[in-house]
Coordinates of C-alpha atoms in Angstrom, one line a residue:
M27 CA -5.0 46.7 -26.2
N28 CA -5.8 47.3 -29.9
Y29 CA -6.9 50.0 -32.1
S30 CA -10.3 49.4 -34.0
F31 CA -8.5 49.4 -37.3
L32 CA -7.8 46.3 -39.6
N33 CA -5.4 45.3 -42.4
P34 CA -7.9 43.9 -44.9
V35 CA -5.0 41.4 -45.9
F36 CA -6.2 39.3 -42.9
L37 CA -9.9 38.8 -44.3
D38 CA -7.9 36.9 -46.9
I39 CA -5.6 35.3 -44.5
L40 CA -8.8 33.8 -42.7
K41 CA -10.4 32.8 -46.0
L42 CA -13.5 34.8 -45.5
D43 CA -16.0 34.2 -48.4
P44 CA -16.5 37.2 -50.6
A45 CA -20.1 37.4 -49.5
D46 CA -19.3 37.2 -45.6
F47 CA -20.6 40.2 -43.9
R48 CA -17.5 40.7 -41.8
R49 CA -16.3 42.0 -45.2
N50 CA -18.6 44.8 -45.4
T51 CA -15.8 47.1 -43.8
V52 CA -15.8 50.9 -43.0
R53 CA -13.1 52.6 -44.8
I54 CA -11.1 55.2 -43.0
L55 CA -10.5 58.4 -45.0
N56 CA -7.4 59.2 -43.2
P57 CA -5.7 56.1 -42.0
I58 CA -2.4 56.0 -39.9
S59 CA -1.1 53.6 -42.5
T60 CA -2.1 51.6 -45.6
D61 CA -2.1 48.6 -43.5
D62 CA -4.9 49.6 -41.1
S63 CA -7.2 51.1 -43.6
V64 CA -10.6 49.9 -42.6
L65 CA -12.4 49.4 -39.0
R66 CA -12.6 46.0 -37.8
T67 CA -15.7 43.9 -38.2
F68 CA -14.5 41.2 -35.8
L69 CA -11.8 41.1 -33.2
L70 CA -9.9 37.5 -34.3
P71 CA -7.5 39.7 -37.0
S72 CA -6.3 41.8 -34.1
L73 CA -6.0 39.0 -31.8
A74 CA -4.0 36.8 -34.4
R75 CA -1.9 39.8 -34.9
N76 CA -1.1 39.9 -30.9
L77 CA -0.5 36.1 -30.9
V78 CA 1.9 36.3 -33.8
S79 CA 3.9 39.1 -32.3
N80 CA 4.2 37.3 -28.9
F81 CA 5.0 34.1 -30.5
N82 CA 8.0 35.8 -32.3
Q83 CA 9.0 37.2 -29.1
G84 CA 9.5 33.4 -27.8
I85 CA 6.5 33.3 -25.9
R86 CA 4.9 29.8 -26.1
D87 CA 1.9 29.8 -23.7
I88 CA -0.4 32.7 -24.9
K89 CA -3.8 33.7 -23.5
L90 CA -5.2 36.9 -24.6
F91 CA -8.7 38.3 -24.7
E92 CA -10.3 41.4 -25.8
I93 CA -13.8 43.5 -25.2
S94 CA -14.5 46.0 -27.8
K95 CA -16.5 47.4 -30.4
V96 CA -16.5 46.6 -34.1
F97 CA -18.2 48.1 -36.8
I98 CA -20.2 46.8 -39.9
N99 CA -21.0 48.8 -42.8
G100 CA -24.6 48.2 -43.4
K101 CA -27.5 50.0 -45.4
G102 CA -27.8 52.9 -42.9
K103 CA -25.8 56.2 -42.8
L104 CA -23.9 55.3 -39.9
P105 CA -22.4 51.6 -39.4
E106 CA -23.7 49.3 -37.3
E107 CA -21.8 48.8 -33.8
R108 CA -21.7 45.7 -31.7
V109 CA -19.9 44.6 -28.8
K110 CA -17.6 41.6 -29.1
L111 CA -15.5 39.3 -26.7
G112 CA -12.7 37.4 -28.3
A113 CA -9.9 35.1 -26.9
V114 CA -7.0 33.2 -28.4
Y115 CA -5.2 30.6 -26.5
L116 CA -1.9 29.0 -27.7
Y117 CA -0.3 26.1 -25.9
T118 CA 2.7 24.2 -26.0
P119 CA 2.3 20.7 -24.6
G120 CA 5.0 19.3 -22.5
Q121 CA 6.0 22.8 -20.7
H122 CA 4.3 21.8 -17.3
L123 CA 4.3 19.1 -15.1
W124 CA 0.7 19.5 -14.0
E125 CA -0.8 18.9 -17.5
D126 CA -3.9 17.2 -17.4
G127 CA -4.2 16.1 -21.1
T128 CA -7.4 18.0 -21.7
E129 CA -7.6 18.7 -25.3
T130 CA -7.4 22.5 -26.4
F131 CA -11.0 22.7 -27.8
F132 CA -12.6 21.6 -24.6
I133 CA -10.4 24.3 -22.7
I134 CA -12.0 26.6 -24.9
K135 CA -15.5 25.5 -24.9
G136 CA -14.8 25.2 -21.1
L137 CA -14.3 28.7 -21.0
V138 CA -17.2 29.7 -23.0
E139 CA -19.6 27.8 -20.8
K140 CA -18.0 29.1 -17.4
A141 CA -18.9 32.5 -19.0
F142 CA -22.3 31.7 -19.8
G143 CA -22.5 30.3 -16.2
I144 CA -21.6 33.3 -14.5
W145 CA -23.9 35.5 -17.0
G146 CA -27.0 33.4 -16.4
L147 CA -27.1 32.7 -20.2
G148 CA -28.9 29.4 -20.8
G149 CA -30.6 27.8 -24.1
Y150 CA -27.4 27.7 -25.8
S151 CA -25.8 24.9 -27.7
F152 CA -22.8 24.0 -29.8
I153 CA -23.1 23.0 -33.5
P154 CA -21.2 22.3 -36.2
T155 CA -19.4 25.4 -37.9
G156 CA -18.7 26.6 -41.5
E157 CA -16.2 29.2 -40.3
P158 CA -13.4 28.7 -43.0
F159 CA -10.4 29.5 -40.5
L160 CA -11.2 26.8 -38.2
H161 CA -10.6 23.1 -38.0
P162 CA -13.3 21.1 -39.4
G163 CA -14.5 18.7 -36.8
R164 CA -12.9 20.6 -33.9
S165 CA -14.9 23.4 -33.9
A166 CA -18.4 25.0 -33.5
D167 CA -20.7 27.8 -33.7
I168 CA -22.4 28.7 -30.5
V169 CA -26.4 29.3 -31.0
C170 CA -28.7 30.6 -28.4
N171 CA -32.3 30.0 -29.1
G172 CA -31.9 29.8 -32.4
Q173 CA -29.5 32.8 -33.3
K174 CA -25.6 32.4 -33.5
I175 CA -23.9 34.4 -31.1
G176 CA -20.2 33.3 -31.5
F177 CA -17.9 30.6 -32.4
A178 CA -15.2 28.4 -30.6
G179 CA -12.5 26.1 -31.9
I180 CA -9.0 25.2 -33.1
L181 CA -7.4 27.4 -36.0
S182 CA -7.1 25.3 -39.0
P183 CA -3.4 24.2 -40.0
G184 CA -3.7 26.0 -43.2
V185 CA -4.5 29.4 -41.4
Q186 CA -1.9 28.6 -38.8
K187 CA 0.4 28.2 -41.5
R188 CA -0.6 31.5 -43.3
L189 CA 0.2 33.3 -39.9
D190 CA 3.7 31.6 -39.9
L191 CA 3.1 29.5 -37.1
E192 CA 3.6 26.3 -39.1
H193 CA 6.7 25.2 -37.1
F194 CA 4.4 25.3 -33.7
R195 CA 4.0 22.1 -32.5
G196 CA 0.9 23.0 -30.3
E197 CA -2.7 24.4 -31.3
V198 CA -4.4 27.4 -31.5
G199 CA -7.6 27.6 -29.8
L200 CA -9.9 30.5 -29.9
F201 CA -13.5 31.9 -29.6
E202 CA -15.6 35.0 -30.4
L203 CA -18.9 36.0 -28.8
D204 CA -21.4 38.9 -30.0
L205 CA -22.1 40.3 -26.4
T206 CA -24.8 42.6 -28.1
E207 CA -26.6 39.6 -29.2
A208 CA -25.8 37.3 -26.4
G209 CA -27.1 40.3 -23.9
S210 CA -30.5 40.1 -25.5
H211 CA -30.8 36.4 -24.2
L212 CA -29.7 37.0 -20.6
S213 CA -31.9 36.3 -17.7
V214 CA -32.9 39.3 -15.3
T215 CA -33.2 36.9 -12.5
K216 CA -29.9 36.0 -10.7
K217 CA -29.5 32.7 -8.6
F218 CA -27.4 32.3 -5.6
Q219 CA -26.5 29.4 -3.7
P220 CA -24.1 28.7 -0.6
L221 CA -20.6 27.7 -1.2
P222 CA -19.9 23.9 -0.9
R223 CA -19.3 22.7 2.8
F224 CA -18.5 19.2 2.0
P225 CA -15.8 17.5 -0.4
Y226 CA -16.7 16.1 -4.0
I227 CA -16.1 13.0 -5.4
Q228 CA -14.7 12.6 -9.3
R229 CA -15.3 10.1 -11.6
N230 CA -14.2 9.6 -15.2
I231 CA -16.2 7.7 -18.0
A232 CA -14.7 6.5 -21.4
L233 CA -17.6 6.3 -23.6
L234 CA -17.5 4.4 -26.9
I235 CA -20.0 5.8 -29.3
D236 CA -20.7 6.3 -33.0
R237 CA -18.6 9.1 -34.4
T238 CA -22.0 10.6 -35.9
I239 CA -23.2 11.4 -32.4
P240 CA -22.4 15.0 -31.4
A241 CA -20.6 15.5 -28.1
H242 CA -23.0 18.0 -27.1
R243 CA -26.0 15.4 -27.3
V244 CA -24.3 13.4 -24.7
L245 CA -24.1 16.4 -22.6
E246 CA -28.0 16.9 -23.1
H247 CA -28.2 13.4 -21.7
L248 CA -26.2 14.0 -18.7
T249 CA -28.7 17.0 -17.7
E250 CA -31.6 14.7 -18.1
F251 CA -30.3 12.3 -15.7
P252 CA -32.3 12.3 -12.2
S253 CA -29.7 13.0 -9.6
E254 CA -29.2 15.7 -7.3
L255 CA -25.7 14.5 -6.3
I256 CA -24.3 15.2 -9.8
E257 CA -22.8 19.1 -9.5
D258 CA -20.9 19.2 -12.5
F259 CA -19.7 17.5 -15.5
W260 CA -17.5 18.1 -18.5
I261 CA -15.9 16.6 -21.5
F262 CA -12.0 16.2 -21.5
D263 CA -11.2 14.3 -24.5
V264 CA -12.5 12.9 -27.8
Y265 CA -10.4 10.4 -29.7
E266 CA -10.7 8.6 -32.9
G267 CA -8.0 6.4 -34.1
E268 CA -5.6 3.5 -33.1
N269 CA -7.5 0.8 -31.1
I270 CA -10.9 2.6 -31.8
D271 CA -13.4 0.8 -34.0
E272 CA -14.2 1.9 -37.3
G273 CA -17.0 4.6 -37.3
K274 CA -16.6 4.8 -33.5
K275 CA -15.0 7.6 -31.3
S276 CA -14.4 7.4 -27.5
L277 CA -15.6 10.3 -25.4
G278 CA -13.9 11.3 -22.3
L279 CA -16.4 12.6 -19.6
T280 CA -15.6 13.9 -15.9
I281 CA -18.3 13.8 -13.5
I282 CA -18.4 15.6 -10.2
Y283 CA -20.4 14.4 -7.2
R284 CA -21.2 16.0 -4.0
S285 CA -24.0 16.2 -1.7
S286 CA -24.9 19.7 0.0
E287 CA -26.0 17.8 3.2
R288 CA -23.2 15.5 3.9
T289 CA -19.8 14.0 2.9
L290 CA -20.7 11.4 0.2
T291 CA -19.2 8.1 0.5
D292 CA -17.5 6.2 -2.1
E293 CA -20.3 3.7 -2.4
E294 CA -22.9 6.3 -2.9
A295 CA -20.9 8.1 -5.7
D296 CA -20.2 4.7 -7.2
S297 CA -23.9 3.7 -7.1
V298 CA -25.2 7.0 -8.8
H299 CA -22.3 6.6 -11.1
N300 CA -22.9 3.0 -12.2
S301 CA -26.7 4.3 -12.7
L302 CA -25.3 7.1 -14.9
I303 CA -23.2 4.7 -17.0
K304 CA -26.2 2.2 -17.7
F305 CA -28.3 5.7 -18.3
L306 CA -25.8 6.6 -21.1
K307 CA -25.4 3.4 -22.6
E308 CA -28.9 3.0 -23.0
K309 CA -29.5 6.5 -24.6
T310 CA -26.5 6.7 -27.1
G311 CA -26.3 2.9 -27.9
G312 CA -22.6 3.1 -26.6
R313 CA -20.4 0.9 -24.3
L314 CA -17.3 1.6 -22.1
R315 CA -13.9 1.7 -23.6
S316 CA -11.8 -1.5 -22.4

């Protein structure tokens, strides 16, 4: 649990632009200390401080979240109050035998998507972000019906260094959601379905596509594929580098197949899977990575 106070120094550590609305802080007349002299405008500074504190205690796998109000100094007599959900995820690779190799960004993105699925929030997308504290190319703004409701990504190396985490060999994933804004886009209709009775079949795809194609565009194509047997799908890896053609990237996809009426055979799953691969190749102009 954090107090609603903020050390203004963190706004500089996170490289916020002078015109950023999160610098519109409410100054406290009788602060507990000079370090906590304004009210928070977002949660990340507090969570970053919690992360550093735990890291300095020798903890290397850190998962923290907070739901709290923030206060933005606006034009009215009283500050604007908004409810935010924030989380940080600091992970040291090589600590567990059961690691699956999923990239940190997609773990964070998956958490956000899982929350949206539980809430019944649709119409959202992940688009390139300009947040100065996030890693370029490995982060995103979260937009719903044209309105920004949050951000997700990897902490930039420069900010990680300024937080005295430069010797940490892992990555810091994080997200923050404006629940006040997101709440205005929620569907009032809840949908329920029976728990699965039959086992699923999992297949993976390594798709080589132009690096200019956003990953979320491929996910959109997956939703367009006409099959009732596809239960779920997600991205587990994006790779650019050695053994990848110039201007290309490898997108790792996991597809879950399941029937609500019977146990699927491998042959049935493979038939749909091969059709899906052909569909994605046509939509993206890509090919399977050999």
